């Protein structure tokens, strides 16, 4: 996986991370290592006016 790009000069960045696709609760509880894995991508939006308190 590549290092994420710097968001210093913008408010949006693309992030990639591994994910899995379990089909049943049994796969989640007992066979998570054998579930198909694949790369997924998302957009990271940085707040324009962040607050000083922790954000969710």
PDB file of C-alpha atoms in Angstrom:
ATOM      1  CA  UNK A   1       0.000   0.000   0.000  1.00  0.00           C
ATOM      2  CA  UNK A   2       1.288   3.429  -0.865  1.00  0.00           C
ATOM      3  CA  UNK A   3       1.802   6.195   1.682  1.00  0.00           C
ATOM      4  CA  UNK A   4      -1.152   8.610   1.774  1.00  0.00           C
ATOM      5  CA  UNK A   5      -0.609  11.909  -0.031  1.00  0.00           C
ATOM      6  CA  UNK A   6      -0.072  15.099   1.926  1.00  0.00           C
ATOM      7  CA  UNK A   7      -3.265  17.054   2.526  1.00  0.00           C
ATOM      8  CA  UNK A   8      -1.381  20.204   3.506  1.00  0.00           C
ATOM      9  CA  UNK A   9      -2.420  22.171   0.430  1.00  0.00           C
ATOM     10  CA  UNK A  10      -5.976  20.863   0.045  1.00  0.00           C
ATOM     11  CA  UNK A  11      -9.031  19.646   1.918  1.00  0.00           C
ATOM     12  CA  UNK A  12      -9.668  16.343   0.111  1.00  0.00           C
ATOM     13  CA  UNK A  13      -7.516  13.254  -0.208  1.00  0.00           C
ATOM     14  CA  UNK A  14      -8.023   9.742  -1.518  1.00  0.00           C
ATOM     15  CA  UNK A  15      -7.209   6.960   0.942  1.00  0.00           C
ATOM     16  CA  UNK A  16      -6.956   3.249   0.248  1.00  0.00           C
ATOM     17  CA  UNK A  17      -7.210   0.442   2.770  1.00  0.00           C
ATOM     18  CA  UNK A  18      -7.730  -3.331   2.822  1.00  0.00           C
ATOM     19  CA  UNK A  19     -11.209  -4.705   3.428  1.00  0.00           C
ATOM     20  CA  UNK A  20     -12.889  -8.097   3.622  1.00  0.00           C
ATOM     21  CA  UNK A  21     -16.277  -9.345   2.505  1.00  0.00           C
ATOM     22  CA  UNK A  22     -17.647 -11.837   5.025  1.00  0.00           C
ATOM     23  CA  UNK A  23     -20.995 -13.253   3.929  1.00  0.00           C
ATOM     24  CA  UNK A  24     -22.331 -14.731   7.166  1.00  0.00           C
ATOM     25  CA  UNK A  25     -21.857 -14.227  10.907  1.00  0.00           C
ATOM     26  CA  UNK A  26     -20.062 -17.610  10.946  1.00  0.00           C
ATOM     27  CA  UNK A  27     -17.376 -16.185   8.632  1.00  0.00           C
ATOM     28  CA  UNK A  28     -16.941 -13.165  10.895  1.00  0.00           C
ATOM     29  CA  UNK A  29     -16.634 -15.247  14.061  1.00  0.00           C
ATOM     30  CA  UNK A  30     -14.732 -18.306  12.826  1.00  0.00           C
ATOM     31  CA  UNK A  31     -13.168 -17.818   9.400  1.00  0.00           C
ATOM     32  CA  UNK A  32     -12.234 -14.154   9.036  1.00  0.00           C
ATOM     33  CA  UNK A  33      -8.718 -15.099   7.849  1.00  0.00           C
ATOM     34  CA  UNK A  34     -10.130 -17.056   4.894  1.00  0.00           C
ATOM     35  CA  UNK A  35     -12.626 -14.399   3.766  1.00  0.00           C
ATOM     36  CA  UNK A  36     -11.750 -12.736   0.416  1.00  0.00           C
ATOM     37  CA  UNK A  37      -9.779  -9.505   0.889  1.00  0.00           C
ATOM     38  CA  UNK A  38      -9.641  -6.607  -1.548  1.00  0.00           C
ATOM     39  CA  UNK A  39      -8.465  -3.012  -1.713  1.00  0.00           C
ATOM     40  CA  UNK A  40     -11.063  -0.273  -1.244  1.00  0.00           C
ATOM     41  CA  UNK A  41     -10.785   3.488  -1.597  1.00  0.00           C
ATOM     42  CA  UNK A  42     -12.456   6.475  -0.002  1.00  0.00           C
ATOM     43  CA  UNK A  43     -12.239  10.254   0.207  1.00  0.00           C
ATOM     44  CA  UNK A  44     -10.894  11.968   3.290  1.00  0.00           C
ATOM     45  CA  UNK A  45     -12.370  15.422   3.834  1.00  0.00           C
ATOM     46  CA  UNK A  46     -10.541  17.686   6.245  1.00  0.00           C
ATOM     47  CA  UNK A  47     -12.712  20.171   8.185  1.00  0.00           C
ATOM     48  CA  UNK A  48     -12.288  23.810   7.220  1.00  0.00           C
ATOM     49  CA  UNK A  49     -12.800  25.051  10.782  1.00  0.00           C
ATOM     50  CA  UNK A  50     -11.754  22.267  13.175  1.00  0.00           C
ATOM     51  CA  UNK A  51     -12.849  22.511  16.786  1.00  0.00           C
ATOM     52  CA  UNK A  52     -10.458  22.106  19.696  1.00  0.00           C
ATOM     53  CA  UNK A  53     -12.435  19.139  21.065  1.00  0.00           C
ATOM     54  CA  UNK A  54     -12.018  15.566  19.757  1.00  0.00           C
ATOM     55  CA  UNK A  55     -14.083  14.839  16.671  1.00  0.00           C
ATOM     56  CA  UNK A  56     -15.761  11.472  15.929  1.00  0.00           C
TER      57      UNK A  56
END
